[in-house]
Amino acid sequence: MPKEHTIEIDGHRHVSFQLDRLEPAAMAAKSEAFYQWLDTRRSVREFTSEPVAKAVIENIIKSASTAPSGAHKQPWTFCAISDPLLKKQIRIAAEAEEKESYESRMSERWKDDLKPMATNMYKPFLEEAPWLIIVCKRAYELDAEGNKHNNYYVNESVGIACGMLITAIHNAGLVTLTHTPSPMNFLTNILNRPKNERAYLLLPVGYPKQPVYVPDLERKGLDG
Ligand code: IYR
């Protein structure tokens, strides 16, 4: 590794950055292998309660936190929950919202589109998975005087971090599912989050039940 150099720009420290370049053949092989491996990721709805080490969940969250964000404000909070009582509380509240959604908020067309996914208003994985990661977005930060400072490109930043989180979960040999109960206010209430935070996505993390079946889906190719 070459030695790191630092310079000042507008009074801010910058460090030299060295890219590890790959030879074209290695680049082609590595990018192909990464794609093949990423393509083995599947959303799974049925989890075992087999435990997963907290240190692994922490590594996954640290990986997601390497995401780029608007003005590097890192407008996210990852809440990792393994407490059975808290998971139960979340399941009860999520299922109440889902019942309302499936019975009156979602159009018939939406429910038809979901049929291949075999999903419904019951969310046992919220109790069965060893961990729930609830990603919260932070619309603004409060300074010491209580003044609001808006963050930038919050949805884009948190969305990118979630993509990296899902990739890190796959890399750890675990599975997840992007669960989107709507509205999600109940999560920030149950978790006692500050008022600058809104729940963005809920991801159960763990091992799939065996045997487990997933929908036989095709992915878009380069031609759409
Ligand atoms: N939020 C509901 C409905 C749902 C919506 C989409 I888009 C899905 O891909 C799957 C489900 C639920 O979680 O059941």
XYZ file of C-alpha atoms and ligand atoms in Angstrom:
238
model
C 0.000 0.000 0.000
C 1.461 3.403 -0.970
C 1.771 5.933 1.800
C -1.280 8.126 2.368
C -0.841 11.819 1.575
C -3.041 14.579 2.899
C -3.804 18.032 1.539
C -6.111 20.863 2.583
C -8.951 22.086 0.349
C -10.947 25.060 1.679
C -9.676 24.241 5.143
C -10.765 20.596 4.939
C -8.405 17.643 5.018
C -8.348 15.357 1.977
C -6.488 12.060 1.840
C -4.915 10.504 -1.223
C -6.892 7.575 -2.599
C -5.364 4.652 -4.431
C -7.536 2.365 -6.529
C -6.547 -1.299 -6.695
C -6.616 -1.692 -10.473
C -7.474 -5.046 -12.039
C -6.133 -6.393 -15.305
C -8.894 -6.616 -17.955
C -9.142 -10.422 -17.754
C -9.310 -10.361 -13.952
C -11.894 -7.564 -14.131
C -14.070 -9.562 -16.531
C -13.819 -12.697 -14.415
C -14.427 -10.927 -11.121
C -17.432 -8.952 -12.347
C -18.944 -12.108 -13.904
C -18.404 -14.123 -10.708
C -19.930 -11.323 -8.597
C -22.992 -11.197 -10.823
C -23.422 -14.993 -10.714
C -23.142 -14.946 -6.936
C -25.507 -11.967 -6.503
C -28.015 -13.665 -8.781
C -28.289 -16.503 -6.220
C -29.864 -14.067 -3.730
C -33.564 -14.645 -3.149
C -36.101 -13.017 -0.873
C -37.251 -15.667 1.587
C -40.431 -15.462 3.678
C -39.900 -18.413 5.991
C -37.192 -18.294 8.625
C -35.923 -20.635 11.330
C -35.220 -19.202 14.760
C -31.616 -20.434 14.669
C -29.532 -17.673 16.269
C -27.119 -15.452 14.364
C -24.188 -13.831 16.199
C -24.646 -10.156 17.033
C -21.144 -9.455 15.696
C -22.282 -10.657 12.238
C -25.283 -8.315 12.294
C -22.943 -5.492 13.340
C -20.620 -6.234 10.406
C -23.605 -6.228 8.043
C -24.748 -2.851 9.373
C -21.217 -1.426 9.176
C -21.096 -2.586 5.535
C -24.371 -0.768 4.780
C -22.978 2.323 6.468
C -20.262 2.540 3.820
C -22.958 3.753 1.389
C -22.540 7.174 -0.204
C -25.003 9.806 1.052
C -25.971 13.405 0.279
C -23.191 15.659 1.659
C -22.070 12.606 3.679
C -24.860 13.215 6.193
C -25.412 9.439 6.546
C -29.120 10.049 7.170
C -29.887 6.577 8.512
C -30.216 4.629 11.743
C -30.194 0.833 11.737
C -32.116 -0.720 14.640
C -31.268 -4.389 15.181
C -33.759 -6.275 17.329
C -33.451 -9.780 18.744
C -35.592 -9.406 21.860
C -38.530 -11.868 21.526
C -41.026 -9.566 23.287
C -40.175 -6.624 21.077
C -40.393 -8.827 17.980
C -43.818 -10.052 19.106
C -45.010 -6.476 19.637
C -43.775 -5.555 16.146
C -45.497 -8.586 14.604
C -48.837 -7.751 16.238
C -48.696 -4.116 15.095
C -47.442 -4.976 11.574
C -50.142 -7.594 11.070
C -52.800 -5.104 12.177
C -51.579 -2.649 9.493
C -51.274 -5.412 6.897
C -54.817 -6.638 7.637
C -56.082 -3.138 6.973
C -53.967 -2.929 3.801
C -54.947 -6.320 2.376
C -58.629 -5.792 3.253
C -59.128 -2.175 2.266
C -56.072 -0.157 1.202
C -54.684 -2.280 -1.635
C -56.368 -2.435 -5.047
C -57.495 -5.772 -6.503
C -54.924 -5.288 -9.226
C -52.118 -4.893 -6.646
C -53.245 -8.045 -4.843
C -53.322 -9.880 -8.182
C -49.761 -8.702 -8.887
C -48.688 -10.106 -5.505
C -50.221 -13.550 -6.107
C -46.994 -15.041 -7.559
C -45.183 -14.025 -4.328
C -47.532 -16.058 -2.108
C -47.562 -13.270 0.474
C -50.410 -12.404 2.802
C -51.241 -10.376 5.905
C -49.629 -12.866 8.302
C -46.003 -12.171 9.170
C -44.702 -15.007 11.409
C -41.149 -14.227 10.257
C -41.283 -11.076 12.395
C -41.120 -13.361 15.445
C -39.268 -16.341 14.001
C -36.251 -14.652 12.422
C -33.466 -14.190 15.005
C -32.981 -10.541 14.001
C -35.087 -7.727 12.622
C -33.237 -4.772 11.153
C -35.380 -1.674 10.957
C -33.845 0.991 8.791
C -34.890 4.513 9.748
C -34.317 7.603 7.628
C -33.378 10.859 9.294
C -35.071 13.785 7.552
C -33.075 16.313 9.567
C -30.591 16.632 12.425
C -31.006 18.798 15.500
C -28.081 20.896 16.701
C -27.281 21.600 20.341
C -29.682 24.594 20.314
C -32.499 22.460 18.889
C -32.345 23.986 15.381
C -33.329 21.716 12.491
C -30.825 21.046 9.695
C -32.331 19.169 6.750
C -30.410 16.241 5.302
C -30.053 15.899 1.527
C -31.230 13.181 -0.868
C -32.469 11.215 2.115
C -34.497 8.610 0.169
C -31.715 8.060 -2.343
C -29.064 7.737 0.389
C -31.081 5.344 2.538
C -32.192 3.325 -0.500
C -28.562 2.833 -1.551
C -27.609 1.820 2.019
C -30.449 -0.727 2.015
C -29.170 -2.253 -1.226
C -25.752 -2.616 0.339
C -27.308 -4.032 3.516
C -29.125 -6.712 1.503
C -25.898 -7.558 -0.345
C -24.014 -7.811 2.981
C -26.715 -10.151 4.357
C -26.329 -12.378 1.286
C -22.558 -12.264 1.675
C -22.863 -13.493 5.276
C -24.740 -16.582 4.055
C -28.064 -15.382 5.440
C -31.392 -14.449 3.890
C -33.760 -11.517 4.229
C -36.978 -10.077 2.901
C -37.831 -6.431 2.294
C -40.954 -6.055 4.383
C -42.882 -2.835 3.865
C -45.769 -2.535 6.306
C -47.545 0.678 5.479
C -47.932 3.035 7.225
C -44.869 2.309 9.370
C -45.333 4.887 12.157
C -45.985 2.064 14.608
C -42.316 1.057 14.300
C -40.890 4.417 15.324
C -43.381 4.441 18.227
C -42.567 0.923 19.459
C -38.843 1.619 19.141
C -39.121 5.030 20.761
C -37.213 6.706 17.970
C -36.676 10.489 18.003
C -39.010 12.591 15.879
C -36.468 13.251 13.114
C -36.594 9.524 12.226
C -39.108 7.648 10.057
C -39.071 3.888 9.508
C -38.035 3.156 5.905
C -37.718 -0.621 5.599
C -37.956 -3.672 7.836
C -35.693 -6.643 7.137
C -35.893 -9.953 8.992
C -32.482 -11.663 8.908
C -31.681 -15.321 9.497
C -31.689 -18.772 7.958
C -34.400 -20.109 5.657
C -36.665 -22.931 6.837
C -35.864 -26.235 5.124
C -37.206 -27.046 2.665
C -38.161 -23.596 1.452
C -39.678 -22.622 -1.879
C -39.396 -19.254 -3.619
C -41.317 -18.018 -6.667
C -39.911 -19.097 -10.032
C -39.028 -15.573 -11.206
C -37.099 -14.308 -14.216
C -34.837 -11.267 -13.905
C -34.634 -8.487 -16.476
C -31.688 -8.839 -18.813
C -29.700 -6.009 -20.345
C -32.403 -5.485 -22.964
C -35.076 -4.849 -20.327
N -46.599 -4.547 2.390
C -47.371 -5.741 2.109
C -47.644 -5.952 0.672
C -46.507 -6.289 -0.211
C -46.088 -5.367 -1.156
C -45.089 -5.662 -2.016
I -44.546 -4.309 -3.426
C -44.451 -6.911 -1.968
O -43.430 -7.225 -2.859
C -44.872 -7.863 -1.039
C -45.904 -7.507 -0.168
C -46.685 -6.974 2.741
O -45.530 -6.863 3.177
O -47.301 -8.028 2.751
